[in-house]
Amino acid sequence: MYDWHTIVGTGAAIIMTALVVPYVRGVLREDTRPNPVSWFGWALLYAIAAAAQASKGLDWSLTIPVIGAFSASTVAVIALRAGKALWTPVDRFCIAVAILAIILWAITKEPLTALVLSIIADIAISIPTLYKTYLDPFSEPWLLWIIYVTTVVLEIIATTELTIYNLLVPLYSLGVDALITLFAFRQFIPTISQAHKKSLSD
């Protein structure tokens, strides 16, 4: 018989994976405008985090980096094929910082250090999307991000092994995802909403 950890973890994982479909549809419709730099970086970093976390044992919190790697790589490929790649100086700088952190991780080979370095790299990778979403809150689907944040919370709740290895990445991910959601919510600020409507009518 499954306990509540399994039920909550499985449900959240299914929802988290399913969110890729409406997000990709938004990209293809050009309603959603992701930054491929961030998404490719997230795919790589989630994979690293999953490997480091798995080395310390399997737990429901592991689904966050595993599904994150799959989802991020899917979105990145679709975004590139849709011609959404923008390589700004900020993007290049963030990529350089992320690569440096990944190289340091490869040198250390220590799980906790790998997790910390992956977070440092993730901060750099997340900056392009955070910056883009702040400037253009309409470029990200706020509802999907709310649902995603909720699933991350559920996965954390479903965690049975409350260790730094199992909680560090999910808690960090929760913070970044919540910030993106908050920036996307700026589209409801009257002045921003009116300016957006005016730009569409021009």
Coordinates of C-alpha atoms in Angstrom, one line a residue:
M1 CA 0.0 0.0 0.0
Y2 CA 1.3 3.4 -0.9
D3 CA 1.8 6.0 1.8
W4 CA 0.9 9.7 1.3
H5 CA 4.5 10.6 0.4
T6 CA 4.3 8.3 -2.7
I7 CA 0.8 9.6 -3.7
V8 CA 1.8 13.3 -3.3
G9 CA 5.2 12.8 -5.0
T10 CA 3.7 10.9 -7.9
G11 CA 0.9 13.3 -8.4
A12 CA 3.2 16.3 -8.4
A13 CA 5.7 14.6 -10.8
I14 CA 2.9 13.9 -13.3
I15 CA 1.6 17.5 -13.2
M16 CA 5.1 18.8 -13.4
T17 CA 5.8 16.8 -16.5
A18 CA 2.5 17.6 -18.1
L19 CA 3.2 21.3 -17.9
V20 CA 5.7 21.0 -20.7
V21 CA 2.9 20.6 -23.2
P22 CA 1.0 23.9 -22.7
Y23 CA 4.3 25.7 -22.3
V24 CA 5.6 24.4 -25.6
R25 CA 2.2 25.2 -27.3
G26 CA 2.6 28.8 -26.0
V27 CA 6.1 29.0 -27.6
L28 CA 4.8 27.7 -30.9
R29 CA 2.0 30.3 -30.8
E30 CA 4.5 32.9 -29.9
D31 CA 2.6 33.8 -26.7
T32 CA 5.4 32.5 -24.6
R33 CA 8.9 33.8 -25.4
P34 CA 11.5 31.7 -23.4
N35 CA 15.2 32.5 -23.3
P36 CA 17.0 29.4 -24.7
V37 CA 20.2 30.2 -22.9
S38 CA 18.5 29.7 -19.6
W39 CA 16.6 26.6 -20.6
F40 CA 19.6 24.9 -22.0
G41 CA 21.6 25.8 -18.9
W42 CA 18.8 24.6 -16.7
A43 CA 18.7 21.2 -18.5
L44 CA 22.4 20.7 -18.0
L45 CA 22.4 21.9 -14.4
Y46 CA 19.3 19.9 -13.4
A47 CA 21.1 16.8 -14.8
I48 CA 24.2 17.5 -12.7
A49 CA 22.0 18.1 -9.6
A50 CA 20.1 14.9 -10.2
A51 CA 23.4 12.9 -10.5
A52 CA 24.8 14.4 -7.4
Q53 CA 21.6 14.0 -5.4
A54 CA 21.1 10.4 -6.6
S55 CA 24.6 9.5 -5.4
K56 CA 23.3 10.1 -1.9
G57 CA 20.2 8.1 -2.2
L58 CA 16.8 8.1 -4.1
D59 CA 14.0 10.2 -2.8
W60 CA 10.9 12.0 -4.2
S61 CA 12.8 15.3 -4.2
L62 CA 14.9 13.7 -7.0
T63 CA 12.0 14.1 -9.4
I64 CA 12.5 17.8 -9.4
P65 CA 15.9 17.9 -11.1
V66 CA 15.1 14.8 -13.2
I67 CA 11.9 16.2 -14.6
G68 CA 13.5 19.7 -14.7
A69 CA 16.3 18.3 -17.0
F70 CA 13.7 16.7 -19.4
S71 CA 11.4 19.7 -19.4
A72 CA 14.2 22.3 -19.8
S73 CA 15.8 20.5 -22.7
T74 CA 12.5 20.1 -24.5
V75 CA 11.7 23.8 -24.2
A76 CA 15.2 24.9 -25.2
V77 CA 15.1 22.8 -28.4
I78 CA 11.6 24.0 -29.3
A79 CA 12.6 27.6 -28.6
L80 CA 15.6 27.3 -30.9
R81 CA 13.6 25.8 -33.7
A82 CA 11.1 28.6 -33.3
G83 CA 13.9 31.1 -33.8
K84 CA 13.8 32.5 -30.2
A85 CA 17.5 32.5 -29.6
L86 CA 18.9 35.8 -28.4
W87 CA 22.6 36.0 -27.4
T88 CA 23.1 39.2 -25.6
P89 CA 26.2 40.2 -23.7
V90 CA 24.4 39.3 -20.5
D91 CA 23.7 35.9 -21.9
R92 CA 27.4 35.3 -22.7
F93 CA 28.5 36.5 -19.3
C94 CA 26.0 34.2 -17.5
I95 CA 27.1 31.2 -19.7
A96 CA 30.7 31.9 -18.9
V97 CA 30.0 31.9 -15.1
A98 CA 27.9 28.8 -15.4
I99 CA 30.7 27.0 -17.4
L100 CA 33.2 28.0 -14.8
A101 CA 31.0 26.6 -12.0
I102 CA 30.5 23.3 -13.9
I103 CA 34.3 23.0 -14.5
L104 CA 34.9 23.4 -10.8
W105 CA 32.2 20.8 -10.0
A106 CA 34.0 18.4 -12.3
I107 CA 37.2 19.0 -10.5
T108 CA 35.8 18.5 -7.0
K109 CA 33.7 15.4 -7.6
E110 CA 32.2 15.9 -4.1
P111 CA 28.3 15.7 -4.0
L112 CA 27.6 18.6 -1.7
T113 CA 30.1 20.8 -3.5
A114 CA 28.5 19.8 -6.8
L115 CA 25.1 20.9 -5.5
V116 CA 26.4 24.2 -4.3
L117 CA 28.3 24.9 -7.6
S118 CA 25.3 23.8 -9.6
I119 CA 23.2 26.4 -7.7
I120 CA 25.8 29.1 -8.3
A121 CA 25.8 28.2 -12.0
D122 CA 22.0 28.2 -12.0
I123 CA 21.9 31.7 -10.6
A124 CA 23.9 32.8 -13.5
I125 CA 21.8 30.9 -16.0
S126 CA 18.6 32.2 -14.5
I127 CA 19.5 35.8 -14.8
P128 CA 18.6 36.1 -18.5
T129 CA 15.1 34.8 -17.9
L130 CA 14.6 36.8 -14.7
Y131 CA 15.7 39.9 -16.5
K132 CA 13.6 39.2 -19.6
T133 CA 10.5 38.4 -17.5
Y134 CA 10.9 41.6 -15.5
L135 CA 11.1 43.7 -18.6
D136 CA 8.4 41.7 -20.5
P137 CA 6.1 40.0 -18.0
F138 CA 3.9 38.9 -20.9
S139 CA 6.6 36.7 -22.2
E140 CA 6.0 34.0 -19.5
P141 CA 2.7 32.3 -18.7
W142 CA 2.0 33.2 -15.1
L143 CA -0.6 30.5 -14.5
L144 CA 1.7 27.7 -15.6
W145 CA 4.4 29.1 -13.3
I146 CA 2.0 29.1 -10.3
I147 CA 1.2 25.5 -11.0
Y148 CA 4.9 24.6 -11.3
V149 CA 5.7 26.3 -8.0
T150 CA 2.9 24.4 -6.4
T151 CA 4.3 21.1 -7.7
V152 CA 7.7 21.9 -6.3
V153 CA 6.2 22.6 -2.9
L154 CA 4.4 19.3 -3.1
E155 CA 7.6 17.4 -4.0
I156 CA 9.4 19.0 -1.0
I157 CA 6.5 18.0 1.3
A158 CA 6.7 14.5 -0.1
T159 CA 10.4 14.2 0.8
T160 CA 11.1 11.4 3.2
E161 CA 14.8 12.1 3.8
L162 CA 15.2 15.6 5.1
T163 CA 18.8 16.0 4.3
I164 CA 20.7 18.9 2.7
Y165 CA 21.3 16.7 -0.3
N166 CA 17.6 16.2 -0.9
L167 CA 16.4 19.7 0.0
L168 CA 19.0 22.1 -1.2
V169 CA 18.2 22.1 -4.9
P170 CA 14.4 21.9 -4.5
L171 CA 14.3 24.8 -2.0
Y172 CA 16.6 26.9 -4.3
S173 CA 14.4 26.0 -7.3
L174 CA 11.3 27.0 -5.4
G175 CA 12.8 30.5 -4.8
V176 CA 13.8 31.1 -8.4
D177 CA 10.5 29.8 -9.8
A178 CA 8.6 31.9 -7.4
L179 CA 10.6 35.0 -8.5
I180 CA 9.9 34.3 -12.1
T181 CA 6.2 33.9 -11.2
L182 CA 6.3 37.2 -9.3
F183 CA 7.8 39.0 -12.3
A184 CA 5.3 37.5 -14.7
F185 CA 2.5 38.8 -12.4
R186 CA 3.7 42.3 -13.2
Q187 CA 1.6 42.1 -16.4
F188 CA -1.4 42.8 -14.2
I189 CA 0.0 46.2 -13.1
P190 CA -2.3 48.7 -14.8
T191 CA 0.4 50.8 -16.4
I192 CA 2.2 47.8 -17.8
S193 CA -1.0 46.2 -19.0
Q194 CA -2.1 49.4 -20.7
A195 CA 1.3 49.9 -22.4
H196 CA 1.2 46.3 -23.6
K197 CA -2.3 46.8 -25.1
K198 CA -1.2 50.0 -26.8
S199 CA 1.8 48.3 -28.3
L200 CA -0.4 45.5 -29.8
S201 CA -2.8 48.1 -31.3
D202 CA 0.0 50.1 -32.9

